[in-house]
């Protein structure tokens, strides 16, 4: 089997996996926003978050960005914003606690940052509202 036929076999699957990664990542971020803004799921550390606070504004970004990213609408600009948001969250909440993310608790924020950065360039994948809009 040559590389062209391998590419023909794997490319459609890779695009589907891209959509699955986008949906899972969006839902994982969305739960932070719903926890802070809507109180669901009930997270004790998010119990007294005020909308006007830094955590409240972050919650709104997570809620709105999480919804848009999950459904794949305006994915590239939303991913760019979320990448910057999660990088900022890392530096505000974790970097001052030490250099290594495994020690400062910032692994998730750092990983989100680079996953969102990837989607800024890769796009939403075939199972998205962006793809549906492009077909019309």
Short mmCIF file of the C-alpha atoms (twelve columns), coordinates in Angstrom:
data_MODEL
# 
_entry.id   MODEL 
# 
loop_
_atom_site.group_PDB 
_atom_site.id 
_atom_site.type_symbol 
_atom_site.label_atom_id 
_atom_site.label_alt_id 
_atom_site.label_comp_id 
_atom_site.label_asym_id 
_atom_site.label_seq_id 
_atom_site.Cartn_x 
_atom_site.Cartn_y 
_atom_site.Cartn_z 
_atom_site.pdbx_PDB_model_num 
ATOM 1   C CA . UNK A 1   0.000   0.000  0.000  1 
ATOM 2   C CA . UNK A 2   1.525   3.335  -0.986 1 
ATOM 3   C CA . UNK A 3   1.354   6.545  1.028  1 
ATOM 4   C CA . UNK A 4   -1.390  8.030  -1.177 1 
ATOM 5   C CA . UNK A 5   -3.758  5.134  -0.510 1 
ATOM 6   C CA . UNK A 6   -2.952  5.222  3.212  1 
ATOM 7   C CA . UNK A 7   -3.734  8.909  3.232  1 
ATOM 8   C CA . UNK A 8   -7.052  8.280  1.459  1 
ATOM 9   C CA . UNK A 9   -7.992  5.704  4.110  1 
ATOM 10  C CA . UNK A 10  -6.904  7.631  7.193  1 
ATOM 11  C CA . UNK A 11  -7.777  11.249 6.340  1 
ATOM 12  C CA . UNK A 12  -11.577 10.880 6.698  1 
ATOM 13  C CA . UNK A 13  -11.103 9.058  10.002 1 
ATOM 14  C CA . UNK A 14  -8.689  11.722 11.244 1 
ATOM 15  C CA . UNK A 15  -11.223 14.443 10.434 1 
ATOM 16  C CA . UNK A 16  -13.903 12.579 12.384 1 
ATOM 17  C CA . UNK A 17  -11.535 12.232 15.335 1 
ATOM 18  C CA . UNK A 18  -10.924 15.981 15.092 1 
ATOM 19  C CA . UNK A 19  -14.658 16.570 15.572 1 
ATOM 20  C CA . UNK A 20  -14.763 14.156 18.513 1 
ATOM 21  C CA . UNK A 21  -11.807 15.911 20.168 1 
ATOM 22  C CA . UNK A 22  -13.483 19.295 19.630 1 
ATOM 23  C CA . UNK A 23  -16.790 18.151 21.130 1 
ATOM 24  C CA . UNK A 24  -15.174 16.518 24.163 1 
ATOM 25  C CA . UNK A 25  -12.892 19.500 24.791 1 
ATOM 26  C CA . UNK A 26  -15.802 21.919 24.462 1 
ATOM 27  C CA . UNK A 27  -17.954 19.936 26.888 1 
ATOM 28  C CA . UNK A 28  -15.086 19.654 29.377 1 
ATOM 29  C CA . UNK A 29  -14.607 23.443 29.301 1 
ATOM 30  C CA . UNK A 30  -18.360 24.062 29.346 1 
ATOM 31  C CA . UNK A 31  -18.757 22.314 32.687 1 
ATOM 32  C CA . UNK A 32  -16.440 24.921 34.244 1 
ATOM 33  C CA . UNK A 33  -18.685 27.687 32.915 1 
ATOM 34  C CA . UNK A 34  -21.940 26.044 33.977 1 
ATOM 35  C CA . UNK A 35  -20.483 25.328 37.418 1 
ATOM 36  C CA . UNK A 36  -19.489 28.968 37.924 1 
ATOM 37  C CA . UNK A 37  -22.463 30.686 36.296 1 
ATOM 38  C CA . UNK A 38  -25.380 28.253 36.612 1 
ATOM 39  C CA . UNK A 39  -24.281 26.381 39.743 1 
ATOM 40  C CA . UNK A 40  -24.388 23.036 37.942 1 
ATOM 41  C CA . UNK A 41  -22.592 20.843 38.608 1 
ATOM 42  C CA . UNK A 42  -22.294 22.061 42.174 1 
ATOM 43  C CA . UNK A 43  -18.593 22.738 42.732 1 
ATOM 44  C CA . UNK A 44  -17.790 23.978 46.257 1 
ATOM 45  C CA . UNK A 45  -15.021 26.321 45.035 1 
ATOM 46  C CA . UNK A 46  -17.441 27.944 42.559 1 
ATOM 47  C CA . UNK A 47  -20.219 28.383 45.133 1 
ATOM 48  C CA . UNK A 48  -19.865 32.141 45.660 1 
ATOM 49  C CA . UNK A 49  -18.641 33.282 42.239 1 
ATOM 50  C CA . UNK A 50  -19.954 36.741 41.334 1 
ATOM 51  C CA . UNK A 51  -20.525 37.571 37.644 1 
ATOM 52  C CA . UNK A 52  -18.460 40.778 37.884 1 
ATOM 53  C CA . UNK A 53  -15.466 39.065 39.472 1 
ATOM 54  C CA . UNK A 54  -12.492 37.693 37.563 1 
ATOM 55  C CA . UNK A 55  -13.815 34.149 38.126 1 
ATOM 56  C CA . UNK A 56  -17.295 35.229 36.980 1 
ATOM 57  C CA . UNK A 57  -15.988 36.769 33.767 1 
ATOM 58  C CA . UNK A 58  -13.934 33.621 33.231 1 
ATOM 59  C CA . UNK A 59  -17.082 31.583 33.789 1 
ATOM 60  C CA . UNK A 60  -18.930 33.568 31.123 1 
ATOM 61  C CA . UNK A 61  -16.068 33.014 28.678 1 
ATOM 62  C CA . UNK A 62  -16.111 29.291 29.510 1 
ATOM 63  C CA . UNK A 63  -19.889 29.106 29.161 1 
ATOM 64  C CA . UNK A 64  -20.249 30.990 25.874 1 
ATOM 65  C CA . UNK A 65  -16.965 29.753 24.407 1 
ATOM 66  C CA . UNK A 66  -17.702 26.194 25.516 1 
ATOM 67  C CA . UNK A 67  -21.084 26.206 23.780 1 
ATOM 68  C CA . UNK A 68  -19.752 27.706 20.543 1 
ATOM 69  C CA . UNK A 69  -16.711 25.426 20.509 1 
ATOM 70  C CA . UNK A 70  -18.766 22.288 21.232 1 
ATOM 71  C CA . UNK A 71  -21.204 22.911 18.387 1 
ATOM 72  C CA . UNK A 72  -18.391 24.033 16.108 1 
ATOM 73  C CA . UNK A 73  -19.638 27.536 15.351 1 
ATOM 74  C CA . UNK A 74  -16.988 30.204 14.645 1 
ATOM 75  C CA . UNK A 75  -14.487 27.591 15.797 1 
ATOM 76  C CA . UNK A 76  -11.259 29.250 14.701 1 
ATOM 77  C CA . UNK A 77  -11.805 32.659 16.346 1 
ATOM 78  C CA . UNK A 78  -13.404 31.063 19.422 1 
ATOM 79  C CA . UNK A 79  -10.466 28.653 19.744 1 
ATOM 80  C CA . UNK A 80  -8.031  31.565 19.447 1 
ATOM 81  C CA . UNK A 81  -9.806  33.455 22.244 1 
ATOM 82  C CA . UNK A 82  -10.021 30.331 24.414 1 
ATOM 83  C CA . UNK A 83  -6.332  29.582 23.854 1 
ATOM 84  C CA . UNK A 84  -5.420  33.042 25.129 1 
ATOM 85  C CA . UNK A 85  -7.940  32.746 27.959 1 
ATOM 86  C CA . UNK A 86  -6.526  29.438 29.188 1 
ATOM 87  C CA . UNK A 87  -2.926  30.674 28.831 1 
ATOM 88  C CA . UNK A 88  -3.856  33.698 30.947 1 
ATOM 89  C CA . UNK A 89  -5.576  31.424 33.481 1 
ATOM 90  C CA . UNK A 90  -2.394  29.368 33.695 1 
ATOM 91  C CA . UNK A 91  -0.211  32.389 34.371 1 
ATOM 92  C CA . UNK A 92  -2.636  33.996 36.839 1 
ATOM 93  C CA . UNK A 93  -3.532  30.896 38.859 1 
ATOM 94  C CA . UNK A 94  -0.647  28.459 38.483 1 
ATOM 95  C CA . UNK A 95  2.691   29.796 37.243 1 
ATOM 96  C CA . UNK A 96  3.475   31.626 40.486 1 
ATOM 97  C CA . UNK A 97  3.317   28.292 42.357 1 
ATOM 98  C CA . UNK A 98  6.290   26.835 40.490 1 
ATOM 99  C CA . UNK A 99  7.757   26.188 37.067 1 
ATOM 100 C CA . UNK A 100 6.465   22.662 36.401 1 
ATOM 101 C CA . UNK A 101 2.748   22.287 35.587 1 
ATOM 102 C CA . UNK A 102 2.631   18.908 37.348 1 
ATOM 103 C CA . UNK A 103 3.701   20.668 40.564 1 
ATOM 104 C CA . UNK A 104 1.745   23.926 40.227 1 
ATOM 105 C CA . UNK A 105 -1.600  22.328 39.276 1 
ATOM 106 C CA . UNK A 106 -1.676  23.953 35.855 1 
ATOM 107 C CA . UNK A 107 -1.548  20.883 33.619 1 
ATOM 108 C CA . UNK A 108 -5.168  21.201 32.499 1 
ATOM 109 C CA . UNK A 109 -4.929  24.926 31.713 1 
ATOM 110 C CA . UNK A 110 -1.706  24.391 29.744 1 
ATOM 111 C CA . UNK A 111 -3.177  21.460 27.832 1 
ATOM 112 C CA . UNK A 112 -6.361  23.410 27.036 1 
ATOM 113 C CA . UNK A 113 -4.219  26.291 25.769 1 
ATOM 114 C CA . UNK A 114 -2.428  24.134 23.223 1 
ATOM 115 C CA . UNK A 115 -5.511  22.145 22.192 1 
ATOM 116 C CA . UNK A 116 -7.357  25.396 21.490 1 
ATOM 117 C CA . UNK A 117 -4.329  26.758 19.653 1 
ATOM 118 C CA . UNK A 118 -4.364  23.629 17.471 1 
ATOM 119 C CA . UNK A 119 -8.050  24.147 16.612 1 
ATOM 120 C CA . UNK A 120 -7.301  27.764 15.686 1 
ATOM 121 C CA . UNK A 121 -5.366  26.372 12.718 1 
ATOM 122 C CA . UNK A 122 -7.075  22.999 12.135 1 
ATOM 123 C CA . UNK A 123 -10.691 24.179 12.174 1 
ATOM 124 C CA . UNK A 124 -13.713 22.391 13.555 1 
ATOM 125 C CA . UNK A 125 -13.766 19.178 11.553 1 
ATOM 126 C CA . UNK A 126 -16.619 17.723 9.493  1 
ATOM 127 C CA . UNK A 127 -19.214 17.386 12.255 1 
ATOM 128 C CA . UNK A 128 -19.715 21.062 13.042 1 
ATOM 129 C CA . UNK A 129 -21.923 24.015 12.258 1 
ATOM 130 C CA . UNK A 130 -18.927 25.615 10.528 1 
ATOM 131 C CA . UNK A 131 -18.756 22.662 8.107  1 
ATOM 132 C CA . UNK A 132 -22.515 22.834 7.583  1 
ATOM 133 C CA . UNK A 133 -22.294 26.564 6.811  1 
ATOM 134 C CA . UNK A 134 -19.487 25.936 4.297  1 
ATOM 135 C CA . UNK A 135 -21.554 23.306 2.428  1 
ATOM 136 C CA . UNK A 136 -24.354 25.799 1.740  1 
# 
